[in-house]
Amino acid sequence: MLTQIRRVGFLSGLVVLMMGWPTWAKETAPAPKSPVSATQPAEAEVSTPRVGWIDLTGPIPDAPPGLAWVTEADADPSLRHLTRQIRRIADDKKYAGLVICLDEPELELSQIDELTEAISHVRHAGKKVVFFAEQYDLRSYLLACAGDRILLLPKGQIELAGLSMEEIYLTGLLEKLGVKADFIQVGKYKGAAEPLTRVGPSAEWSENIDRVLDDLYQNIVSRISTGRGMTADEVEKAFADCWTMSDEQYVERKLVDALSEHTLTDETEKIFGAAFVWEDMLEASAPAQTAGNPFALLQLLMQENKVKTKRATIAVINASGPISSGDSVRSEGAGLLGSESIGSRTLEQTFDEAAADPNIKGIVLRINSPGGSALASEVIWQAMRAAADEKPVWVSVGPMAASGGYYLACAGEKIYVGPDSLIGSIGVVGGKITLGGLYEKIGLSVHRRSRGPMGDMFNSVEPFTPAQIKSLESAFRRTYDQFVQRVKAGRGNRVKNMDDVAQGRVFTGRQAVTNGLADRVGGIDTAVRDMAKELNLRPGTYDVVNLPAPMSLSEYLEQFLGGMAMASAPPDQAAVLALAQQLLGTQRWSAIRASMSGMMLMGDEHVLTLMPCVIVVK
């Protein structure tokens, strides 16, 4: 999630803006613990080689800031910004290489995939990539294995371990509370309702998730093995022993190449020579020209923001979160759970506008979604296919395109995935949670009234009747068949046998390429470059724009005020959510809240295509 202007702080700043205009100055980031400093010559000789320096810390947003008045220089750099900067090292002859400092970055596996892809571009250009950290966890170490050398601070730590997964089943708790989950699912591997209806996994779900974990673990071991020149047995032995190793033993066991202080002087001189100039690859851009004019800037903040194209352009449409009807919710204006969502109305309008713009020659949908509303997924699918009648529409998958997320993905002509992306979950689940037993326990009486057939179907007191179950099964089966038909229409003969990939099965990106659910392992940069080649657009002759356009101040305030009821949750609820985030950690919480938000759609949407779990690699 990108660094946000916090609501309280932003509103306070707005009061200052109205009462008296201060000097508009950009907040200066703290000086990195790196050799990039004022000690460098003001102007280096053109012939002097340069070495890039990048600091990675905290979460990396997938897309640029969604606020019109916040530039990428003011917020955290996005994943695409980072990969472009890394590729610049490879393409520009003045650079000898790159040093990446890892200061507890919070990386998704799919982000590691895309950064690794960019780093390999640098290494293929014959330039060195060096990693440095005070400590490495599994995710940061996986990224470091993409480089030529791994450096560690003396007395630093490496914490590696295999994968584990905990699945929580709530049926026993619900029974104690007098609550019953009454769900129907189509697809024997779907498993979305199992945490609420069973005390343990079904054989089908175990087969499903074990296949995914096996491939994820194999890929992790393979990356370390390839990057460090170790056998698979040596990697697994390192998982077992690294918790008791000293820093010197890390070097002996080939987990790191050398121990180095923060200045890196000795090591970098060995690699790049004594004469080179450091260059910060993420330097802030110059302030906007409106900075000295408060009225011009205020007008800029309030006016509706539109993306304007001037020449051949490829549009990247960013879609993240559970899928629902209506408008999307950006991370900057998210409600109680702090989760983004994909709104069918927003995506439909965005695809329509991109299709109508003559300068936009192609569209790439960048998606990260566990699914959600079946109807909203269909609405977006139709909008994508309508746009595809005008120009190419491809798909790039981030951490996941599962269930309804894959419903959208299969509308693209080509699907690019990360090797560890979660793909598939072609299935349908729906139902309700009945509270009759809870009402009895707390002495609450409910008097029900209804008119007409099925009017009382979704009452909160009793489970579905056999007749209602029969009707729902028919409706869900129709939605499932429609899902399968959409996949067949999009993937054609690339999927050899639908029975092998449907019924709720989940796959990694690598597996999805093998079975035909995806076309190629590659990140968003690869998808954009490949589309440009297909459109005969040479580098430097086209632009890339991000859609939807960033929110203007008025749009932000509208979304913010619209979410005030949720944002001002009762203190006990807010405390529970804050405690959950602290206990789970930022990365787990950010993955789980999207799934929670998806399940909360059940109140409005009775038929969901939703991924039943999240997988977090620590």
Coordinates of C-alpha atoms in Angstrom, one line a residue:
M1 CA 0.0 0.0 0.0
L2 CA 1.4 3.4 -0.9
T3 CA 2.2 5.9 1.8
Q4 CA -0.9 7.9 2.3
I5 CA -1.7 11.4 3.5
R6 CA -3.5 10.5 6.7
R7 CA -7.0 11.8 7.0
V8 CA -6.5 13.7 10.2
G9 CA -3.3 15.2 9.0
F10 CA -4.7 16.0 5.6
L11 CA -7.8 17.8 7.0
S12 CA -5.6 19.8 9.4
G13 CA -3.4 20.8 6.5
L14 CA -6.5 21.9 4.5
V15 CA -7.4 24.3 7.4
V16 CA -3.9 25.8 7.2
L17 CA -4.3 26.1 3.4
M18 CA -7.5 28.2 3.8
M19 CA -6.3 30.3 6.7
G20 CA -2.9 31.3 5.4
W21 CA -0.6 29.9 2.7
P22 CA 2.7 28.7 4.0
T23 CA 5.7 28.1 1.8
W24 CA 5.0 24.9 -0.2
A25 CA 7.9 22.6 0.5
K26 CA 8.4 18.9 -0.1
E27 CA 9.1 16.8 3.0
T28 CA 12.6 15.6 2.8
A29 CA 13.2 11.9 3.2
P30 CA 15.8 10.9 5.9
A31 CA 19.3 10.5 4.6
P32 CA 19.9 6.9 3.6
K33 CA 22.5 4.9 5.4
S34 CA 24.4 4.7 2.1
P35 CA 27.5 6.2 0.4
V36 CA 25.2 8.4 -1.6
S37 CA 26.0 11.7 0.0
A38 CA 27.1 15.3 -0.4
T39 CA 30.7 14.1 -0.4
Q40 CA 30.2 13.2 -4.1
P41 CA 31.6 15.7 -6.6
A42 CA 29.0 18.3 -7.7
E43 CA 29.6 17.4 -11.4
A44 CA 31.3 14.2 -12.4
E45 CA 33.2 13.7 -15.5
V46 CA 31.1 12.2 -18.3
S47 CA 33.6 9.3 -18.6
T48 CA 33.5 8.5 -14.9
P49 CA 31.3 5.4 -14.4
R50 CA 28.2 5.7 -12.2
V51 CA 26.8 3.1 -9.8
G52 CA 23.1 3.4 -8.9
W53 CA 21.9 3.1 -5.4
I54 CA 18.3 2.1 -4.4
D55 CA 16.9 1.9 -0.9
L56 CA 13.9 -0.5 -0.5
T57 CA 12.0 -0.2 2.8
G58 CA 8.4 -1.0 3.8
P59 CA 5.6 -1.9 1.3
I60 CA 5.9 -1.2 -2.4
P61 CA 2.6 0.0 -4.0
D62 CA 1.7 -1.7 -7.2
A63 CA 0.6 1.5 -9.0
P64 CA 1.4 5.2 -8.7
P65 CA -0.4 7.4 -6.2
G66 CA -4.1 7.6 -6.7
L67 CA -4.3 11.3 -5.7
A68 CA -3.9 14.0 -8.3
W69 CA -1.9 16.3 -6.0
V70 CA 0.6 13.6 -4.8
T71 CA 3.4 12.8 -7.2
E72 CA 5.4 9.6 -7.1
A73 CA 8.3 11.6 -5.7
D74 CA 6.1 12.6 -2.8
A75 CA 4.9 9.1 -2.1
D76 CA 6.6 5.7 -2.1
P77 CA 7.8 4.7 -5.6
S78 CA 5.6 2.2 -7.3
L79 CA 6.7 -1.2 -8.5
R80 CA 6.7 0.0 -12.1
H81 CA 8.8 3.0 -11.2
L82 CA 11.4 0.8 -9.5
T83 CA 11.6 -1.7 -12.4
R84 CA 12.0 1.2 -14.9
Q85 CA 14.8 2.6 -12.8
I86 CA 16.6 -0.7 -12.6
R87 CA 16.3 -1.3 -16.3
R88 CA 17.8 2.2 -16.9
I89 CA 21.0 0.8 -15.3
A90 CA 21.1 -1.9 -18.1
D91 CA 20.3 0.4 -21.0
D92 CA 22.5 3.4 -20.1
K93 CA 26.2 3.0 -20.8
K94 CA 27.3 5.4 -18.1
Y95 CA 26.3 3.0 -15.4
A96 CA 28.6 0.2 -14.2
G97 CA 26.1 -1.4 -11.9
L98 CA 23.6 -1.1 -9.1
V99 CA 23.6 -1.5 -5.3
I100 CA 20.2 -2.2 -3.6
C101 CA 19.9 -1.7 0.1
L102 CA 17.2 -3.7 1.8
D103 CA 15.8 -2.1 4.9
E104 CA 13.0 -4.5 5.9
P105 CA 11.0 -4.2 2.7
E106 CA 7.5 -5.8 2.7
L107 CA 7.5 -7.6 -0.6
E108 CA 4.9 -9.8 -2.2
L109 CA 6.2 -12.9 -4.1
S110 CA 4.9 -11.4 -7.3
Q111 CA 6.8 -8.2 -6.7
I112 CA 10.0 -10.2 -6.1
D113 CA 9.3 -11.9 -9.4
E114 CA 9.1 -8.6 -11.3
L115 CA 12.1 -7.0 -9.6
T116 CA 14.1 -10.1 -10.3
E117 CA 13.1 -9.9 -14.0
A118 CA 14.4 -6.3 -14.1
I119 CA 17.6 -7.2 -12.3
S120 CA 18.3 -10.1 -14.7
H121 CA 18.1 -7.4 -17.5
V122 CA 21.0 -5.5 -15.8
R123 CA 23.1 -8.7 -15.3
H124 CA 22.5 -9.7 -19.0
A125 CA 23.9 -6.3 -19.9
G126 CA 27.2 -7.3 -18.2
K127 CA 26.7 -5.1 -15.2
K128 CA 26.9 -6.1 -11.5
V129 CA 24.1 -5.9 -9.0
V130 CA 25.0 -6.0 -5.3
F131 CA 22.6 -6.4 -2.3
F132 CA 23.2 -5.1 1.2
A133 CA 21.2 -5.5 4.4
E134 CA 21.5 -5.5 8.1
Q135 CA 19.2 -8.6 8.1
Y136 CA 17.4 -10.8 5.6
D137 CA 14.1 -12.6 6.0
L138 CA 13.0 -15.2 3.4
R139 CA 11.4 -12.7 1.1
S140 CA 14.2 -10.1 1.0
Y141 CA 16.7 -13.0 0.7
L142 CA 14.9 -14.4 -2.3
L143 CA 15.2 -11.0 -4.0
A144 CA 18.9 -10.7 -3.1
C145 CA 19.5 -14.1 -4.7
A146 CA 18.8 -12.4 -8.0
G147 CA 22.0 -10.3 -7.7
D148 CA 25.7 -11.0 -8.2
R149 CA 26.7 -10.5 -4.6
I150 CA 25.0 -10.5 -1.2
L151 CA 26.5 -8.4 1.6
L152 CA 25.5 -8.4 5.2
L153 CA 26.3 -6.1 8.1
P154 CA 28.7 -7.7 10.6
K155 CA 26.7 -9.4 13.3
G156 CA 23.7 -9.2 11.0
Q157 CA 21.1 -12.0 10.8
I158 CA 19.5 -14.2 8.2
E159 CA 16.2 -15.8 9.0
L160 CA 15.3 -18.5 6.5
A161 CA 12.7 -21.3 6.9
G162 CA 10.4 -23.4 4.9
L163 CA 6.7 -22.7 4.2
S164 CA 3.8 -23.3 6.6
M165 CA 0.1 -22.6 6.4
E166 CA -2.6 -22.3 9.1
E167 CA -6.2 -22.7 8.2
I168 CA -8.8 -21.7 10.8
Y169 CA -12.1 -23.4 10.8
L170 CA -14.9 -21.6 12.7
T171 CA -17.7 -24.2 12.7
G172 CA -17.2 -25.2 16.4
L173 CA -17.2 -21.5 17.5
L174 CA -20.3 -20.7 15.4
E175 CA -22.1 -23.7 17.0
K176 CA -21.2 -22.4 20.5
L177 CA -22.7 -19.0 19.5
G178 CA -25.8 -20.6 18.0
V179 CA -24.8 -19.5 14.5
K180 CA -25.0 -21.8 11.4
A181 CA -23.4 -21.2 8.0
D182 CA -25.6 -22.4 5.2
F183 CA -23.6 -22.3 1.9
I184 CA -23.8 -23.9 -1.5
Q185 CA -20.8 -24.2 -3.7
V186 CA -20.3 -25.3 -7.3
G187 CA -16.9 -26.9 -7.9
K188 CA -15.7 -29.6 -5.6
Y189 CA -12.3 -28.0 -5.2
K190 CA -13.7 -24.5 -4.4
G191 CA -13.5 -24.7 -0.6
A192 CA -14.5 -21.1 0.0
A193 CA -17.3 -22.1 2.5
E194 CA -15.3 -24.8 4.3
P195 CA -13.8 -22.6 7.0
L196 CA -17.4 -21.8 8.0
T197 CA -19.0 -25.2 7.4
R198 CA -16.4 -27.8 8.4
V199 CA -14.0 -28.5 11.3
G200 CA -11.2 -29.4 8.9
P201 CA -10.4 -29.5 5.2
S202 CA -12.0 -31.8 2.6
A203 CA -9.8 -34.2 0.7
E204 CA -10.4 -32.1 -2.4
W205 CA -9.3 -28.8 -0.7
S206 CA -6.2 -30.5 0.7
E207 CA -5.3 -31.7 -2.8
N208 CA -5.9 -28.2 -4.1
I209 CA -3.8 -26.3 -1.6
D210 CA -1.1 -28.9 -1.3
R211 CA -0.4 -28.6 -5.1
V212 CA 0.0 -24.9 -4.8
L213 CA 2.3 -25.0 -1.7
D214 CA 4.4 -27.7 -3.3
D215 CA 5.1 -25.5 -6.3
L216 CA 5.7 -22.4 -4.2
Y217 CA 8.2 -24.2 -2.0
Q218 CA 9.9 -25.8 -5.0
N219 CA 10.2 -22.4 -6.7
I220 CA 11.7 -20.9 -3.5
V221 CA 14.3 -23.6 -3.1
S222 CA 15.1 -23.4 -6.8
R223 CA 15.7 -19.6 -6.7
I224 CA 18.1 -19.8 -3.8
S225 CA 19.8 -22.8 -5.3
T226 CA 20.3 -21.1 -8.6
G227 CA 21.2 -17.7 -7.2
R228 CA 23.8 -19.0 -4.7
G229 CA 25.2 -22.0 -6.5
M230 CA 23.9 -24.5 -3.9
T231 CA 22.2 -27.8 -4.2
A232 CA 18.6 -28.2 -3.1
D233 CA 19.8 -30.3 -0.1
E234 CA 22.2 -27.5 0.9
V235 CA 19.4 -24.9 0.8
E236 CA 17.1 -27.0 3.0
K237 CA 20.0 -27.6 5.4
A238 CA 20.5 -23.8 5.5
F239 CA 16.8 -23.5 6.4
A240 CA 17.4 -25.8 9.4
D241 CA 20.7 -24.3 10.5
C242 CA 20.6 -20.5 9.8
W243 CA 18.9 -19.7 13.1
T244 CA 22.0 -20.9 15.0
M245 CA 24.7 -19.6 12.6
S246 CA 27.1 -16.7 13.2
D247 CA 27.8 -14.1 10.6
E248 CA 31.1 -15.8 9.7
Q249 CA 29.2 -19.0 9.2
Y250 CA 26.8 -17.4 6.8
V251 CA 29.8 -16.6 4.6
E252 CA 31.3 -20.1 5.0
R253 CA 28.0 -21.7 4.0
K254 CA 27.7 -19.4 0.9
L255 CA 24.5 -17.7 2.1
V256 CA 26.3 -14.3 1.8
D257 CA 29.5 -13.3 0.0
A258 CA 31.0 -10.9 2.5
L259 CA 30.4 -8.9 5.6
S260 CA 30.5 -5.1 5.1
E261 CA 29.9 -1.9 7.0
H262 CA 27.2 0.5 5.7
T263 CA 29.7 2.4 3.6
L264 CA 30.4 -0.7 1.5
T265 CA 33.7 1.0 0.5
D266 CA 36.0 -2.1 0.4
E267 CA 33.5 -4.3 -1.4
T268 CA 32.3 -1.8 -4.0
E269 CA 35.9 -0.8 -4.9
K270 CA 36.6 -4.5 -5.6
I271 CA 33.5 -4.8 -7.8
F272 CA 33.4 -1.4 -9.5
G273 CA 36.9 0.0 -9.2
A274 CA 38.1 3.0 -7.1
A275 CA 36.8 5.7 -9.4
F276 CA 33.0 5.9 -9.7
V277 CA 30.2 8.1 -8.7
W278 CA 27.2 7.1 -6.7
E279 CA 23.8 8.0 -8.0
D280 CA 20.5 7.8 -6.1
M281 CA 18.0 6.2 -8.5
L282 CA 15.0 7.4 -6.6
E283 CA 15.8 11.1 -6.2
A284 CA 12.7 13.4 -5.8
S285 CA 11.6 15.3 -8.8
A286 CA 11.5 19.1 -9.0
P287 CA 8.5 20.8 -7.3
A288 CA 5.6 21.8 -9.5
Q289 CA 5.5 25.2 -11.0
T290 CA 2.3 26.1 -9.2
A291 CA 4.1 25.9 -5.9
G292 CA 4.3 29.7 -5.5
N293 CA 0.7 30.3 -6.4
P294 CA -1.7 29.1 -3.8
F295 CA -4.8 29.9 -5.9
A296 CA -3.5 28.1 -9.0
L297 CA -2.6 25.1 -6.9
L298 CA -6.0 25.1 -5.1
Q299 CA -7.7 25.2 -8.5
L300 CA -5.5 22.4 -9.7
L301 CA -6.4 20.3 -6.6
M302 CA -10.2 20.8 -7.0
Q303 CA -10.6 20.4 -10.7
E304 CA -11.6 17.1 -12.1
N305 CA -8.5 15.2 -13.2
K306 CA -8.3 13.7 -16.7
V307 CA -5.5 11.7 -18.3
K308 CA -4.6 13.4 -21.6
T309 CA -2.8 11.6 -24.3
K310 CA -0.7 13.4 -26.9
R311 CA 0.8 10.6 -29.0
A312 CA 0.7 6.8 -29.3
T313 CA 0.0 5.4 -25.8
I314 CA -0.5 2.1 -24.0
A315 CA -2.9 2.4 -21.1
V316 CA -2.4 0.4 -17.9
I317 CA -5.7 0.0 -16.1
N318 CA -5.1 -0.8 -12.4
A319 CA -7.6 -3.0 -10.6
S320 CA -6.9 -4.2 -7.0
G321 CA -9.1 -5.7 -4.4
P322 CA -12.4 -7.6 -4.2
I323 CA -14.9 -7.1 -7.1
S324 CA -18.2 -5.4 -6.4
S325 CA -20.9 -3.5 -8.1
G326 CA -20.7 0.3 -8.3
D327 CA -17.6 2.5 -7.9
S328 CA -14.1 1.4 -7.1
V329 CA -12.6 2.3 -3.7
R330 CA -8.9 3.4 -3.9
S331 CA -6.5 2.6 -1.1
E332 CA -6.4 6.4 -0.3
G333 CA -10.1 6.5 0.5
A334 CA -10.7 3.0 1.8
G335 CA -13.1 2.4 4.7
L336 CA -13.0 0.5 8.0
L337 CA -10.9 -2.4 6.7
G338 CA -8.6 -0.1 4.7
S339 CA -9.1 -2.2 1.6
E340 CA -9.3 -1.3 -2.0
S341 CA -12.1 -2.7 -4.2
I342 CA -12.8 -3.0 -7.9
G343 CA -16.1 -1.4 -8.8
S344 CA -17.8 -2.6 -12.0
R345 CA -19.1 0.9 -12.8
T346 CA -15.6 2.4 -12.5
L347 CA -13.9 -0.3 -14.6
E348 CA -16.7 -0.2 -17.2
Q349 CA -16.3 3.6 -17.7
T350 CA -12.5 3.3 -17.7
F351 CA -12.4 0.7 -20.5
D352 CA -15.0 2.7 -22.5
E353 CA -12.8 5.8 -22.3
A354 CA -9.6 4.0 -23.2
A355 CA -11.3 2.3 -26.2
A356 CA -12.6 5.7 -27.4
D357 CA -9.3 7.5 -27.1
P358 CA -7.6 7.3 -30.6
N359 CA -4.1 7.8 -29.1
I360 CA -4.5 4.7 -26.9
K361 CA -3.3 1.9 -29.1
G362 CA -3.5 -0.9 -26.6
I363 CA -4.7 -1.7 -23.0
V364 CA -3.2 -3.8 -20.3
L365 CA -5.3 -4.6 -17.3
R366 CA -3.1 -5.0 -14.2
I367 CA -5.1 -7.1 -11.7
N368 CA -4.7 -8.3 -8.1
S369 CA -8.0 -9.7 -6.9
P370 CA -9.4 -12.7 -5.0
G371 CA -12.7 -12.2 -6.8
G372 CA -16.1 -11.1 -5.5
S373 CA -19.5 -10.4 -7.0
A374 CA -20.3 -12.8 -10.0
L375 CA -22.5 -10.2 -11.6
A376 CA -20.0 -7.4 -11.3
S377 CA -17.3 -9.7 -12.8
E378 CA -19.6 -10.3 -15.8
V379 CA -20.2 -6.6 -16.3
I380 CA -16.4 -5.9 -16.4
W381 CA -15.9 -8.9 -18.6
Q382 CA -18.3 -7.5 -21.2
A383 CA -16.6 -4.0 -21.0
M384 CA -13.3 -5.6 -21.6
R385 CA -14.5 -7.6 -24.6
A386 CA -16.2 -4.4 -26.0
A387 CA -12.9 -2.6 -25.7
A388 CA -11.1 -5.6 -27.4
D389 CA -13.2 -5.0 -30.5
E390 CA -11.4 -1.6 -30.8
K391 CA -7.8 -2.4 -29.7
P392 CA -5.7 -5.1 -28.0
V393 CA -6.6 -5.9 -24.4
W394 CA -4.0 -7.9 -22.4
V395 CA -3.8 -8.8 -18.8
S396 CA -0.9 -8.7 -16.2
V397 CA -1.5 -10.5 -13.0
G398 CA 0.1 -9.4 -9.7
P399 CA -0.2 -11.5 -6.6
M400 CA -3.5 -13.1 -7.7
A401 CA -6.3 -13.4 -10.3
A402 CA -8.5 -15.9 -8.6
S403 CA -12.1 -16.8 -9.0
G404 CA -13.8 -13.5 -10.1
G405 CA -10.3 -12.1 -10.6
Y406 CA -9.6 -14.8 -13.2
Y407 CA -13.1 -14.2 -14.7
L408 CA -11.7 -10.8 -15.6
A409 CA -8.3 -12.1 -16.7
C410 CA -9.8 -14.6 -19.2
A411 CA -11.3 -11.7 -21.1
G412 CA -7.8 -10.6 -22.2
E413 CA -6.2 -11.8 -25.4
K414 CA -3.0 -12.6 -23.5
I415 CA -2.4 -13.2 -19.8
Y416 CA 1.0 -12.5 -18.2
V417 CA 1.6 -13.9 -14.7
G418 CA 4.3 -14.1 -12.0
P419 CA 5.6 -17.6 -11.3
D420 CA 4.1 -17.4 -7.9
S421 CA 0.8 -15.6 -8.7
L422 CA -2.3 -17.5 -7.7
I423 CA -4.5 -18.3 -10.7
G424 CA -7.9 -20.0 -11.3
S425 CA -10.4 -21.0 -8.6
I426 CA -13.1 -21.3 -11.3
G427 CA -16.1 -21.9 -9.1
V428 CA -19.1 -20.4 -7.4
V429 CA -20.1 -20.1 -3.8
G430 CA -23.1 -18.5 -2.1
G431 CA -25.4 -18.7 0.9
K432 CA -26.0 -17.1 4.2
I433 CA -25.2 -17.3 7.9
T434 CA -28.3 -18.0 10.1
L435 CA -28.4 -16.5 13.6
G436 CA -31.5 -18.2 15.1
G437 CA -29.5 -20.1 17.7
L438 CA -27.7 -16.9 18.7
Y439 CA -31.0 -15.0 19.0
E440 CA -32.3 -17.7 21.4
K441 CA -29.1 -17.5 23.5
I442 CA -29.3 -13.8 24.0
G443 CA -33.1 -13.7 24.4
L444 CA -33.8 -11.8 21.2
S445 CA -37.1 -12.5 19.4
V446 CA -37.6 -12.1 15.7
H447 CA -41.1 -11.9 14.1
R448 CA -40.9 -12.5 10.4
R449 CA -43.2 -11.5 7.6
S450 CA -42.9 -12.2 3.9
R451 CA -45.0 -12.2 0.7
G452 CA -44.7 -14.3 -2.4
P453 CA -42.5 -17.3 -3.3
M454 CA -39.0 -17.2 -2.0
G455 CA -39.6 -13.9 -0.2
D456 CA -38.2 -15.4 3.0
M457 CA -35.3 -17.2 1.4
F458 CA -32.6 -15.1 3.0
N459 CA -34.1 -14.7 6.4
S460 CA -31.5 -14.6 9.2
V461 CA -33.2 -17.1 11.5
E462 CA -33.5 -20.5 9.7
P463 CA -31.4 -22.4 7.1
F464 CA -32.6 -22.8 3.6
T465 CA -35.4 -25.2 3.0
P466 CA -34.9 -28.2 0.5
A467 CA -36.9 -26.3 -2.1
Q468 CA -34.8 -23.2 -1.7
I469 CA -31.6 -25.2 -1.9
K470 CA -32.8 -26.7 -5.1
S471 CA -33.5 -23.3 -6.6
L472 CA -30.1 -21.9 -5.4
E473 CA -28.2 -24.9 -6.7
S474 CA -29.8 -24.3 -10.1
A475 CA -28.9 -20.6 -10.1
F476 CA -25.3 -21.2 -9.0
R477 CA -24.8 -24.0 -11.5
R478 CA -26.0 -21.5 -14.2
T479 CA -23.4 -19.0 -13.0
Y480 CA -20.7 -21.7 -12.9
D481 CA -21.5 -22.8 -16.5
Q482 CA -21.3 -19.2 -17.6
F483 CA -17.9 -18.8 -15.9
V484 CA -16.7 -21.9 -17.7
Q485 CA -18.0 -20.6 -21.0
R486 CA -16.2 -17.3 -20.5
V487 CA -13.0 -19.1 -19.9
K488 CA -13.5 -21.2 -23.0
A489 CA -14.3 -18.1 -25.0
G490 CA -11.1 -16.3 -23.8
R491 CA -8.6 -19.2 -23.7
G492 CA -9.9 -21.3 -26.7
N493 CA -7.8 -24.3 -27.4
R494 CA -5.0 -23.1 -25.1
V495 CA -6.9 -25.0 -22.3
K496 CA -6.8 -28.6 -23.5
N497 CA -9.3 -30.0 -20.9
M498 CA -11.6 -27.7 -18.8
D499 CA -12.2 -30.5 -16.3
D500 CA -8.5 -30.4 -15.4
V501 CA -8.5 -26.7 -14.5
A502 CA -12.1 -26.0 -13.3
Q503 CA -14.1 -27.1 -10.3
G504 CA -12.4 -24.5 -8.1
R505 CA -8.8 -25.7 -8.6
V506 CA -6.1 -23.1 -7.8
F507 CA -2.7 -22.9 -9.5
T508 CA 0.5 -21.0 -9.3
G509 CA 1.5 -18.8 -12.3
R510 CA 4.0 -21.4 -13.5
Q511 CA 1.4 -24.1 -13.4
A512 CA -1.2 -21.9 -15.1
V513 CA 1.2 -21.3 -18.1
T514 CA 1.6 -25.1 -18.4
N515 CA -2.1 -25.9 -18.3
G516 CA -3.1 -23.0 -20.6
L517 CA -4.9 -20.7 -18.1
A518 CA -2.1 -18.1 -18.7
D519 CA 0.3 -17.4 -21.6
R520 CA 3.6 -16.3 -20.2
V521 CA 5.6 -15.7 -17.0
G522 CA 6.4 -12.0 -17.0
G523 CA 5.6 -8.8 -15.2
I524 CA 3.8 -5.6 -16.2
D525 CA 6.9 -4.2 -17.9
T526 CA 7.2 -7.3 -20.0
A527 CA 3.5 -7.2 -21.0
V528 CA 3.8 -3.5 -22.0
R529 CA 7.0 -4.0 -24.0
D530 CA 5.6 -7.0 -25.8
M531 CA 2.4 -5.2 -26.6
A532 CA 4.4 -2.2 -28.0
K533 CA 6.4 -4.6 -30.2
E534 CA 3.1 -6.2 -31.5
L535 CA 1.8 -2.7 -32.2
N536 CA 5.1 -1.8 -34.0
L537 CA 5.8 1.0 -31.4
R538 CA 9.5 1.6 -31.0
P539 CA 11.0 2.5 -27.6
G540 CA 10.8 6.3 -27.1
T541 CA 7.9 6.8 -29.5
Y542 CA 5.0 6.0 -27.2
D543 CA 3.8 6.8 -23.7
V544 CA 2.4 4.6 -20.9
V545 CA -0.5 6.0 -18.8
N546 CA -2.1 4.7 -15.7
L547 CA -5.9 4.5 -15.5
P548 CA -8.3 5.3 -13.8
A549 CA -7.0 8.9 -13.4
P550 CA -5.8 9.9 -9.9
M551 CA -8.5 11.4 -7.7
S552 CA -8.9 15.1 -7.5
L553 CA -9.3 16.7 -4.1
S554 CA -13.1 17.0 -4.5
E555 CA -13.3 13.3 -5.5
Y556 CA -11.1 12.3 -2.5
L557 CA -13.3 14.3 -0.1
E558 CA -16.4 12.8 -1.6
Q559 CA -15.1 9.2 -1.1
F560 CA -13.6 10.1 2.3
L561 CA -16.9 11.6 3.6
G562 CA -18.9 8.8 2.1
G563 CA -16.8 6.4 4.2
M564 CA -17.0 8.4 7.4
A565 CA -19.6 6.1 8.9
M566 CA -17.3 3.1 8.5
A567 CA -14.1 5.1 9.3
S568 CA -15.7 6.2 12.7
A569 CA -16.2 2.7 13.9
P570 CA -17.1 2.1 17.5
P571 CA -14.0 2.2 19.7
D572 CA -14.2 -1.5 20.5
Q573 CA -14.3 -2.5 16.8
A574 CA -11.5 -0.1 15.9
A575 CA -9.4 -1.5 18.7
V576 CA -10.0 -5.1 17.6
L577 CA -9.0 -4.1 14.0
A578 CA -5.9 -2.3 15.2
L579 CA -4.9 -5.2 17.4
A580 CA -5.4 -7.7 14.5
Q581 CA -3.2 -5.6 12.3
Q582 CA -0.5 -5.5 15.0
L583 CA -0.6 -9.2 15.7
L584 CA -0.8 -10.3 12.1
G585 CA 1.8 -7.8 10.8
T586 CA 1.4 -5.4 7.9
Q587 CA 1.8 -8.0 5.1
R588 CA -0.6 -10.6 6.5
W589 CA -3.2 -7.9 7.4
S590 CA -3.1 -6.4 3.9
A591 CA -3.7 -9.8 2.3
I592 CA -6.4 -10.9 4.8
R593 CA -8.4 -7.7 4.7
A594 CA -9.0 -8.0 1.0
S595 CA -10.4 -11.5 1.6
M596 CA -12.5 -10.2 4.5
S597 CA -13.8 -7.3 2.4
G598 CA -14.8 -9.9 -0.3
M599 CA -16.7 -12.0 2.2
M600 CA -18.5 -8.9 3.5
L601 CA -20.0 -8.6 0.0
M602 CA -22.3 -11.5 1.0
G603 CA -24.7 -8.9 2.5
D604 CA -25.4 -7.4 -0.9
E605 CA -24.3 -10.1 -3.3
H606 CA -25.6 -13.7 -2.8
V607 CA -23.5 -15.3 -5.5
L608 CA -19.7 -14.9 -5.2
T609 CA -16.8 -16.0 -7.2
L610 CA -14.2 -15.6 -4.4
M611 CA -10.8 -17.1 -3.6
P612 CA -11.2 -19.0 -0.3
C613 CA -7.9 -18.2 1.3
V614 CA -4.8 -16.1 1.2
I615 CA -1.2 -17.3 1.3
V616 CA 1.5 -15.2 2.9
V617 CA 5.2 -16.1 2.6
K618 CA 7.2 -14.7 5.5

